[in-house]
Short mmCIF file of C-alpha atoms in Angstrom, two decimals:
data_model
loop_
_atom_site.label_atom_id
_atom_site.label_comp_id
_atom_site.label_asym_id
_atom_site.label_seq_id
_atom_site.Cartn_x
_atom_site.Cartn_y
_atom_site.Cartn_z
CA MET A 1 3.81 35.11 -5.15
CA THR A 2 6.01 35.74 -8.14
CA GLN A 3 5.19 36.02 -11.82
CA PHE A 4 5.99 32.26 -11.92
CA ILE A 5 2.31 31.34 -12.27
CA LYS A 6 0.90 31.11 -15.78
CA THR A 7 2.47 30.11 -19.06
CA GLY A 8 1.73 31.98 -22.23
CA SER A 9 -0.22 29.04 -23.60
CA GLU A 10 -1.67 25.78 -22.43
CA LYS A 11 0.41 22.60 -22.54
CA VAL A 12 -1.60 19.45 -23.22
CA PHE A 13 -0.45 15.91 -22.43
CA ARG A 14 -2.41 13.23 -24.26
CA ASP A 15 -3.61 10.58 -21.81
CA PRO A 16 -5.44 7.29 -22.57
CA VAL A 17 -7.41 7.43 -19.33
CA LEU A 18 -8.31 11.10 -18.87
CA ASN A 19 -7.95 12.03 -22.57
CA SER A 20 -6.19 15.35 -21.95
CA ILE A 21 -4.03 16.62 -19.10
CA ARG A 22 -3.90 20.40 -19.28
CA VAL A 23 -1.20 22.60 -17.78
CA LYS A 24 -1.14 26.41 -17.75
CA ASP A 25 1.03 26.94 -14.68
CA GLN A 26 4.73 27.33 -15.35
CA VAL A 27 5.55 25.90 -11.92
CA ILE A 28 3.79 22.63 -12.82
CA LEU A 29 5.75 22.34 -16.07
CA GLU A 30 8.99 23.00 -14.18
CA LEU A 31 8.14 20.36 -11.57
CA ILE A 32 7.40 17.78 -14.25
CA GLY A 33 10.83 18.44 -15.72
CA THR A 34 12.76 17.86 -12.49
CA SER A 35 14.98 14.80 -12.17
CA GLU A 36 13.09 13.62 -9.07
CA PHE A 37 9.76 13.66 -10.88
CA GLN A 38 11.16 12.12 -14.07
CA ARG A 39 12.40 9.22 -11.92
CA LEU A 40 8.75 8.19 -11.53
CA ARG A 41 8.77 7.11 -15.19
CA ARG A 42 11.01 4.26 -14.04
CA ILE A 43 8.77 3.07 -11.20
CA LYS A 44 5.73 0.96 -12.06
CA GLN A 45 2.45 1.97 -10.51
CA LEU A 46 1.40 -1.62 -9.78
CA GLY A 47 4.82 -3.08 -8.97
CA VAL A 48 4.86 -6.84 -9.48
CA ALA A 49 1.23 -6.99 -10.69
CA GLY A 50 2.52 -6.74 -14.27
CA ALA A 51 3.48 -10.41 -13.93
CA VAL A 52 -0.25 -11.16 -13.68
CA PHE A 53 -1.85 -8.39 -15.75
CA HIS A 54 0.51 -8.07 -18.67
CA GLY A 55 -0.80 -4.65 -19.69
CA ALA A 56 -0.16 -3.14 -16.26
CA GLU A 57 3.13 -1.53 -17.23
CA HIS A 58 2.09 2.04 -16.42
CA SER A 59 4.25 4.20 -14.19
CA ARG A 60 3.86 6.40 -11.15
CA PHE A 61 4.74 9.25 -13.51
CA SER A 62 1.52 8.80 -15.52
CA HIS A 63 -0.49 8.28 -12.32
CA SER A 64 0.91 11.47 -10.77
CA LEU A 65 0.01 13.46 -13.88
CA GLY A 66 -3.47 11.96 -13.66
CA VAL A 67 -3.89 12.96 -10.02
CA TYR A 68 -2.79 16.48 -10.94
CA GLU A 69 -5.36 16.62 -13.75
CA ILE A 70 -8.23 15.41 -11.58
CA ALA A 71 -7.25 17.92 -8.88
CA ARG A 72 -7.17 20.64 -11.55
CA ARG A 73 -10.71 19.72 -12.58
CA PHE A 74 -11.76 19.80 -8.90
CA SER A 75 -10.27 23.27 -8.53
CA ASP A 76 -11.81 24.62 -11.73
CA HIS A 77 -15.25 23.34 -10.68
CA LEU A 78 -15.02 24.81 -7.19
CA GLU A 79 -13.65 28.13 -8.46
CA ARG A 80 -16.38 28.45 -11.06
CA PHE A 81 -19.38 27.59 -8.90
CA TYR A 82 -18.33 28.05 -5.25
CA PRO A 83 -15.70 30.82 -4.96
CA SER A 84 -15.30 32.28 -1.50
CA GLN A 85 -16.95 35.65 -1.01
CA ALA A 86 -15.73 36.38 2.50
CA PRO A 87 -13.23 34.82 4.93
CA GLY A 88 -14.71 31.89 6.82
CA ASP A 89 -17.73 31.41 4.56
CA GLY A 90 -16.76 27.76 3.91
CA LEU A 91 -16.51 28.21 0.14
CA TRP A 92 -13.45 27.58 -2.06
CA ASP A 93 -10.53 29.97 -1.66
CA VAL A 94 -9.11 30.41 -5.17
CA ASN A 95 -5.70 31.16 -3.64
CA GLU A 96 -5.45 27.48 -2.63
CA ARG A 97 -5.35 26.36 -6.26
CA LEU A 98 -1.59 26.20 -6.75
CA VAL A 99 -0.78 24.41 -3.49
CA LEU A 100 -3.49 21.86 -4.32
CA LEU A 101 -2.10 21.23 -7.82
CA CYS A 102 1.52 20.94 -6.66
CA ALA A 103 0.61 18.56 -3.84
CA ALA A 104 -1.44 16.45 -6.26
CA LEU A 105 1.43 16.25 -8.74
CA LEU A 106 4.07 15.46 -6.12
CA HIS A 107 2.11 13.19 -3.75
CA ASP A 108 3.98 10.02 -4.86
CA VAL A 109 7.41 11.46 -5.63
CA GLY A 110 8.94 9.65 -2.63
CA HIS A 111 8.01 6.13 -3.73
CA GLY A 112 10.86 3.67 -4.07
CA PRO A 113 11.15 0.74 -6.48
CA TYR A 114 8.54 -1.99 -5.92
CA SER A 115 7.22 0.45 -3.37
CA HIS A 116 5.43 -1.38 -0.58
CA THR A 117 7.63 -4.51 -0.53
CA PHE A 118 10.66 -2.21 -0.64
CA GLU A 119 9.38 -0.24 2.35
CA HIS A 120 8.79 -3.38 4.40
CA ILE A 121 12.32 -4.74 3.92
CA PHE A 122 14.29 -1.51 4.20
CA ASN A 123 12.07 0.28 6.71
CA THR A 124 11.46 3.30 4.51
CA ASP A 125 8.36 5.51 4.34
CA HIS A 126 7.45 6.95 0.94
CA GLU A 127 5.40 9.77 2.46
CA ALA A 128 8.34 10.82 4.63
CA TYR A 129 10.62 10.72 1.59
CA THR A 130 8.06 12.71 -0.41
CA GLN A 131 8.14 15.46 2.20
CA ALA A 132 11.95 15.32 2.39
CA ILE A 133 12.26 15.69 -1.40
CA ILE A 134 9.90 18.68 -1.32
CA LEU A 135 11.66 20.33 1.62
CA SER A 136 15.35 19.64 0.91
CA PRO A 137 17.18 22.59 -0.72
CA SER A 138 19.33 20.03 -2.56
CA THR A 139 16.47 18.83 -4.79
CA GLU A 140 15.35 20.32 -8.08
CA ILE A 141 11.76 20.12 -6.86
CA ASN A 142 12.48 22.35 -3.88
CA GLN A 143 14.35 24.81 -6.07
CA VAL A 144 11.28 25.13 -8.28
CA LEU A 145 8.83 25.50 -5.39
CA VAL A 146 10.77 28.23 -3.56
CA GLN A 147 10.45 30.41 -6.66
CA VAL A 148 6.73 30.62 -5.91
CA ALA A 149 7.34 31.77 -2.33
CA PRO A 150 9.98 30.99 0.34
CA ASP A 151 7.44 29.09 2.46
CA PHE A 152 5.71 27.37 -0.46
CA PRO A 153 7.58 24.03 -0.10
CA GLU A 154 6.42 23.83 3.52
CA LYS A 155 2.83 24.41 2.44
CA VAL A 156 2.96 21.65 -0.18
CA ALA A 157 4.66 19.22 2.23
CA SER A 158 2.03 19.91 4.89
CA VAL A 159 -0.72 18.85 2.48
CA ILE A 160 1.08 15.51 2.07
CA ALA A 161 1.44 15.29 5.86
CA LYS A 162 -2.29 16.11 6.26
CA THR A 163 -1.45 19.05 8.56
CA TYR A 164 -2.34 21.83 6.13
CA PRO A 165 -4.87 24.14 7.84
CA ASN A 166 -7.45 24.02 5.04
CA PRO A 167 -9.23 20.62 5.28
CA GLN A 168 -10.70 21.06 1.79
CA VAL A 169 -7.25 20.92 0.20
CA VAL A 170 -6.21 17.90 2.27
CA GLN A 171 -9.40 15.96 1.51
CA LEU A 172 -9.11 16.57 -2.23
CA ILE A 173 -5.73 14.79 -2.11
CA SER A 174 -6.23 12.30 0.72
CA SER A 175 -9.61 10.96 1.83
CA GLN A 176 -11.95 8.08 1.01
CA ILE A 177 -12.83 9.84 -2.25
CA ASP A 178 -9.95 11.91 -3.57
CA ALA A 179 -7.94 12.66 -6.71
CA ASP A 180 -5.37 9.97 -5.88
CA ARG A 181 -7.88 7.13 -5.51
CA MET A 182 -9.94 8.26 -8.47
CA ASP A 183 -6.98 8.22 -10.81
CA TYR A 184 -5.45 4.94 -9.69
CA LEU A 185 -8.80 3.13 -9.90
CA LEU A 186 -9.46 4.38 -13.43
CA ARG A 187 -5.85 3.99 -14.57
CA ASP A 188 -5.23 0.57 -13.01
CA ALA A 189 -8.50 -0.73 -14.44
CA TYR A 190 -7.57 0.52 -17.92
CA TYR A 191 -4.07 -0.95 -17.96
CA SER A 192 -4.93 -4.21 -16.21
CA GLY A 193 -7.75 -4.84 -18.66
CA ALA A 194 -10.31 -4.95 -15.85
CA THR A 195 -13.65 -3.21 -16.13
CA TYR A 196 -14.35 -3.12 -12.40
CA GLY A 197 -12.74 0.26 -11.69
CA GLN A 198 -14.97 2.35 -13.95
CA PHE A 199 -17.13 5.10 -12.45
CA ASP A 200 -18.54 8.46 -13.54
CA LEU A 201 -15.74 10.91 -12.74
CA SER A 202 -17.42 13.90 -14.40
CA ARG A 203 -20.62 13.37 -12.42
CA ILE A 204 -18.74 13.15 -9.13
CA ILE A 205 -16.94 16.42 -9.89
CA HIS A 206 -20.23 18.05 -10.87
CA VAL A 207 -21.85 17.25 -7.49
CA MET A 208 -18.82 18.29 -5.42
CA ARG A 209 -19.54 20.97 -2.80
CA PRO A 210 -17.19 22.79 -0.40
CA TYR A 211 -18.08 23.51 3.22
CA ALA A 212 -16.13 24.79 6.20
CA GLY A 213 -15.14 21.31 7.38
CA GLY A 214 -14.02 19.96 4.02
CA ILE A 215 -15.64 18.59 0.87
CA ALA A 216 -19.17 17.18 0.48
CA PHE A 217 -21.29 16.00 -2.43
CA ASP A 218 -24.80 16.95 -3.49
CA GLU A 219 -27.22 14.24 -2.39
CA LYS A 220 -28.44 13.98 -5.99
CA GLY A 221 -25.06 12.49 -6.84
CA SER A 222 -25.27 9.68 -4.28
CA TYR A 223 -25.56 6.99 -6.97
CA ALA A 224 -22.33 8.14 -8.63
CA ILE A 225 -20.58 8.04 -5.26
CA GLU A 226 -22.07 4.63 -4.56
CA ASP A 227 -20.75 3.39 -7.91
CA TYR A 228 -17.28 4.68 -7.00
CA VAL A 229 -17.29 2.79 -3.67
CA VAL A 230 -18.36 -0.44 -5.37
CA SER A 231 -15.70 0.03 -8.05
CA ARG A 232 -13.04 0.39 -5.40
CA TYR A 233 -14.23 -2.80 -3.71
CA GLN A 234 -14.16 -4.74 -6.97
CA MET A 235 -10.67 -3.53 -7.92
CA TYR A 236 -9.25 -4.62 -4.59
CA VAL A 237 -10.84 -8.05 -4.79
CA GLN A 238 -10.04 -8.74 -8.44
CA VAL A 239 -6.76 -6.87 -9.04
CA TYR A 240 -4.94 -5.58 -5.97
CA PHE A 241 -5.55 -8.71 -3.89
CA HIS A 242 -5.07 -11.18 -6.75
CA PRO A 243 -3.39 -14.27 -5.22
CA VAL A 244 -0.66 -14.46 -7.88
CA SER A 245 0.21 -10.78 -7.43
CA ARG A 246 0.48 -11.44 -3.72
CA SER A 247 2.65 -14.47 -4.51
CA PHE A 248 5.12 -12.30 -6.39
CA GLU A 249 5.14 -9.78 -3.56
CA VAL A 250 5.99 -12.59 -1.12
CA LEU A 251 8.66 -13.91 -3.48
CA LEU A 252 10.21 -10.46 -3.89
CA GLN A 253 10.10 -9.88 -0.14
CA HIS A 254 11.94 -13.14 0.58
CA LEU A 255 14.38 -12.46 -2.24
CA LEU A 256 15.32 -9.08 -0.78
CA GLU A 257 15.42 -10.53 2.74
CA ARG A 258 17.87 -13.21 1.57
CA ALA A 259 19.98 -10.66 -0.29
CA LYS A 260 20.13 -8.50 2.84
CA PHE A 261 20.98 -11.52 4.99
CA VAL A 262 23.90 -12.50 2.75
CA PHE A 263 25.06 -8.86 2.57
CA ASP A 264 24.93 -8.53 6.38
CA GLU A 265 26.92 -11.75 6.74
CA GLY A 266 29.52 -10.26 4.44
CA GLN A 267 29.78 -7.21 6.66
CA LYS A 268 30.73 -9.52 9.53
CA ASP A 269 32.82 -12.05 7.59
CA SER A 270 35.17 -10.87 4.84
CA ARG A 271 35.08 -14.33 3.29
CA VAL A 272 31.45 -13.76 2.25
CA ASN A 273 31.26 -11.97 -1.09
CA THR A 274 29.06 -8.84 -1.07
CA ASN A 275 29.90 -7.72 -4.61
CA PHE A 276 26.63 -9.21 -5.82
CA ILE A 277 25.03 -5.93 -4.65
CA SER A 278 25.73 -3.10 -7.10
CA PRO A 279 27.51 -0.01 -5.68
CA THR A 280 24.35 2.09 -6.13
CA LEU A 281 22.36 -0.33 -3.94
CA GLN A 282 25.00 -0.95 -1.27
CA PRO A 283 24.12 2.15 0.83
CA LEU A 284 20.51 0.91 0.93
CA PHE A 285 21.52 -2.52 2.19
CA ALA A 286 23.99 -0.97 4.63
CA GLY A 287 21.26 1.23 6.08
CA ASN A 288 23.04 4.56 5.55
CA LEU A 289 21.22 5.86 2.49
CA THR A 290 21.22 9.61 1.87
CA LEU A 291 18.35 11.45 0.19
CA GLN A 292 20.47 11.96 -2.92
CA GLN A 293 21.21 8.23 -3.06
CA TYR A 294 17.53 7.39 -2.48
CA VAL A 295 16.36 9.35 -5.51
CA MET A 296 18.75 7.33 -7.69
CA LEU A 297 16.77 4.13 -6.99
CA ASP A 298 14.20 2.84 -9.44
CA ASP A 299 12.72 -0.42 -10.74
CA SER A 300 15.29 -0.84 -13.50
CA LEU A 301 18.18 -0.68 -11.03
CA MET A 302 16.52 -3.20 -8.74
CA LEU A 303 15.61 -5.50 -11.62
CA ALA A 304 19.19 -5.42 -12.98
CA ASN A 305 20.47 -6.56 -9.59
CA ILE A 306 17.86 -9.31 -9.27
CA SER A 307 18.70 -10.55 -12.76
CA ALA A 308 22.37 -10.76 -11.80
CA TRP A 309 21.52 -12.61 -8.58
CA ARG A 310 20.44 -15.61 -10.64
CA TYR A 311 24.15 -16.44 -10.71
CA ALA A 312 24.84 -15.65 -7.05
CA GLU A 313 27.06 -17.94 -4.99
CA ASP A 314 24.28 -18.30 -2.42
CA ALA A 315 21.99 -21.09 -3.67
CA ILE A 316 18.80 -19.77 -2.04
CA LEU A 317 19.33 -16.26 -3.39
CA ALA A 318 20.02 -17.58 -6.88
CA ASP A 319 16.95 -19.83 -6.85
CA LEU A 320 14.62 -17.09 -5.61
CA ALA A 321 15.96 -14.72 -8.27
CA ILE A 322 15.33 -17.30 -10.99
CA ARG A 323 11.77 -17.82 -9.78
CA PHE A 324 11.13 -14.07 -9.79
CA ILE A 325 12.74 -13.27 -13.16
CA ASP A 326 11.41 -16.34 -14.99
CA ARG A 327 7.90 -16.02 -13.53
CA LYS A 328 7.73 -19.11 -11.35
CA PRO A 329 5.54 -17.83 -8.50
CA LEU A 330 4.85 -19.58 -5.25
CA LYS A 331 1.52 -21.36 -4.94
CA SER A 332 -0.96 -20.55 -2.21
CA ILE A 333 -3.97 -21.86 -0.33
CA VAL A 334 -6.58 -20.10 1.77
CA ILE A 335 -6.16 -20.47 5.51
CA THR A 336 -8.59 -19.75 8.35
CA ASP A 337 -8.17 -19.21 12.06
CA GLU A 338 -9.21 -22.83 12.53
CA SER A 339 -6.88 -24.36 9.94
CA LYS A 340 -3.81 -22.35 11.00
CA LYS A 341 -3.07 -25.04 13.58
CA LEU A 342 -2.07 -27.27 10.65
CA LEU A 343 0.68 -24.91 9.43
CA PRO A 344 3.48 -26.39 11.56
CA THR A 345 2.72 -29.83 10.11
CA ILE A 346 2.78 -28.77 6.47
CA LYS A 347 5.80 -26.52 7.05
CA GLN A 348 7.64 -29.59 8.31
CA LEU A 349 6.72 -31.42 5.11
CA ILE A 350 8.03 -28.50 3.06
CA ASN A 351 11.23 -28.50 5.06
CA SER A 352 11.58 -32.27 4.54
CA ALA A 353 11.28 -31.66 0.79
CA GLY A 354 14.42 -29.51 0.97
CA PHE A 355 13.01 -26.00 1.17
CA ASP A 356 14.01 -23.48 3.86
CA THR A 357 10.63 -22.38 5.17
CA ARG A 358 11.99 -18.95 6.10
CA TYR A 359 12.29 -18.13 2.41
CA TYR A 360 9.87 -20.48 0.67
CA THR A 361 6.75 -20.10 2.80
CA ALA A 362 4.71 -17.18 4.10
CA GLU A 363 1.41 -16.24 5.63
CA ASN A 364 -0.05 -13.25 3.83
CA ASP A 365 -3.17 -11.39 4.90
CA SER A 366 -4.85 -8.97 2.49
CA PHE A 367 -7.82 -7.22 3.99
CA ASP A 368 -9.40 -3.82 3.44
CA LEU A 369 -12.57 -1.83 4.00
CA PRO A 370 -14.43 -0.69 0.88
CA TYR A 371 -15.85 2.17 2.94
CA ASP A 372 -15.96 3.15 6.59
CA ALA A 373 -17.65 5.93 8.49
CA TYR A 374 -15.56 8.15 10.74
CA ASN A 375 -14.55 6.57 14.03
CA PRO A 376 -12.40 8.78 16.28
CA LYS A 377 -11.26 5.69 18.22
CA ASP A 378 -9.50 4.24 15.17
CA LYS A 379 -5.71 4.58 14.99
CA LYS A 380 -6.13 6.30 11.62
CA PRO A 381 -9.69 7.65 11.50
CA ARG A 382 -11.09 7.81 7.97
CA THR A 383 -12.65 10.95 6.56
CA GLN A 384 -16.20 9.87 5.84
CA ILE A 385 -18.07 10.83 2.67
CA GLU A 386 -20.64 13.52 3.36
CA LEU A 387 -23.78 14.23 1.32
CA MET A 388 -25.18 17.77 1.35
CA GLN A 389 -28.95 18.21 1.61
CA LEU A 390 -30.93 21.06 0.02
CA ASP A 391 -30.82 23.02 3.29
CA GLY A 392 -27.05 22.67 3.52
CA SER A 393 -27.10 20.03 6.23
CA LEU A 394 -24.79 17.02 5.94
CA THR A 395 -25.50 13.31 6.15
CA GLU A 396 -23.00 10.47 6.01
CA LEU A 397 -23.11 8.39 2.81
CA SER A 398 -24.05 5.02 4.33
CA THR A 399 -27.22 6.52 5.86
CA GLN A 400 -28.50 7.31 2.36
CA SER A 401 -27.28 4.24 0.45
CA ALA A 402 -28.43 0.75 1.42
CA LEU A 403 -25.66 -0.74 -0.70
CA VAL A 404 -22.91 1.29 0.96
CA GLU A 405 -24.47 0.65 4.36
CA ALA A 406 -24.14 -3.08 3.71
CA MET A 407 -20.44 -2.61 2.89
CA THR A 408 -19.60 -0.12 5.64
CA GLY A 409 -17.15 -1.46 8.19
CA ARG A 410 -17.07 -4.90 6.53
CA ILE A 411 -13.55 -6.14 5.97
CA PHE A 412 -12.99 -8.16 2.81
CA GLY A 413 -10.08 -10.24 1.61
CA ASN A 414 -8.51 -13.47 2.81
CA ALA A 415 -5.44 -14.97 4.44
CA ARG A 416 -3.29 -17.28 2.36
CA PHE A 417 -0.33 -19.58 2.94
CA PHE A 418 2.36 -19.52 0.24
CA PHE A 419 4.68 -22.42 -0.56
CA PRO A 420 6.85 -23.84 -3.41
CA ARG A 421 4.91 -24.97 -6.46
CA GLU A 422 6.84 -28.26 -6.40
CA MET A 423 4.75 -29.36 -3.42
CA LEU A 424 1.76 -29.77 -5.75
CA VAL A 425 3.52 -31.99 -8.30
CA GLN A 426 1.49 -35.14 -8.83
CA HIS A 427 2.74 -38.53 -10.03
CA ALA A 428 6.37 -37.35 -9.76
CA VAL A 429 8.67 -39.73 -11.61
CA ASP A 430 12.18 -40.47 -10.32
CA ASP A 431 11.75 -37.89 -7.57
CA ILE A 432 12.65 -39.11 -4.10
CA MET A 433 10.43 -36.37 -2.65
CA ALA A 434 7.29 -37.76 -4.32
CA PRO A 435 5.94 -39.35 -1.09
CA ILE A 436 6.37 -36.04 0.71
CA TYR A 437 4.52 -34.19 -2.06
CA ALA A 438 1.69 -36.70 -1.86
CA ASP A 439 1.47 -36.33 1.92
CA PHE A 440 1.39 -32.53 1.58
CA GLN A 441 -1.39 -32.67 -0.99
CA ARG A 442 -3.65 -34.45 1.50
CA TYR A 443 -3.91 -31.08 3.27
CA VAL A 444 -5.06 -29.20 0.17
CA HIS A 445 -8.61 -29.23 -1.16
CA ASN A 446 -10.11 -26.64 -3.51
CA GLU A 447 -7.10 -24.37 -2.89
CA THR A 448 -7.85 -24.40 0.84
CA LEU A 449 -5.93 -25.81 3.79
CA VAL A 450 -7.93 -28.70 5.27
CA ASP A 451 -7.43 -31.38 7.91
CA PRO A 452 -7.24 -34.76 6.09
CA LEU A 453 -8.20 -36.57 9.28
CA ASN A 454 -11.55 -34.82 9.30
CA ASP A 455 -12.19 -35.87 5.72
CA GLU A 456 -11.24 -39.48 6.51
CA LEU A 457 -13.61 -39.50 9.48
CA LYS A 458 -16.43 -38.14 7.25
CA GLU A 459 -15.81 -40.92 4.74
CA GLU A 460 -16.05 -43.54 7.47
#
């Protein structure tokens, strides 16, 4: 370690969610000032959800600061009450503090614009980019981290990769109850105007206990943990899985798919104009993006291109861009395994109305588990929440909470079919597609896909 540890005084960032974010480590201040971290100011935390929750304009920058602050509070609590006295005693090693704080601050630094939709179209992985940004000698972040120790970037990256040898550090950043989830639930609830994501952060920190296998919580704090699990469930149902947010994600996905299709056609046919893609985005669409080019991408760059695409020569691209920019989302209905057999029929109606179903329709499934106990057979086993008894023994949360037990392993969410809003126009005047719209609407009841023949048989 170098002297690059503490500042002469504490730096305080005012924060509407956590009140104060406190920094005493010079390395943290230096990391915040890097160009790669400052880029996060220009990437929204909730992506397209701002089109639904107008206050949800907060950035991954503010979220990352929040995760750092919660991790700092974790560390201070563990250092004060449970400092390690001897190697292997299962208590908190105070030497892990700085790697924990740096990993917390940098955990999202690899996110691209409109993160998850972006990743799906361009086959990127924000966690892989996060590790690359930390490890590459060309980045300002790496140049700051190596001043701590030559191997320090590798340590921080391994926490992100979940390969760091101390499971306590990994779980504090990535588990079913960690600094990342705690901040985004509180922050997203605050900025979206929802009240569902509120829980007692200070109580959860107070009951946090280290042990050799990771992090547990005093059984007396089970109600605070239970409240956190319920809050997470409610935020997913009411905010993250909101059908209009999902509609904009589908619209953005098809918009980018169409832009890539037209660009790829231009690569094969010189008569197709590819200048509608700005020079900064062209390496992304061409699939030969360097790390330095990746960290130039942000929401504002993407939005500027989409805004320009409203005037694109390609009619589908232009129309999708107009719908996205001018907030004209696709409509949706709930579909079930039984009703999916009707999709070919209604897709044909949509096609007959003049819409290319590749770009104007989609099936979108949004499902999640509010909580799940550890299952080694899962592809990505979850780290279960452990409660510590008075004698030091551990029990899994759902065995102590009837409410959590009822939610454990239960998948929530729904599958929806998205389509152009024009298909729901009623009493269309001077529109030759009116009969098609009317036929389509026979398959929609209470925002659900239904078989009109079944309804007619019931009436008879």
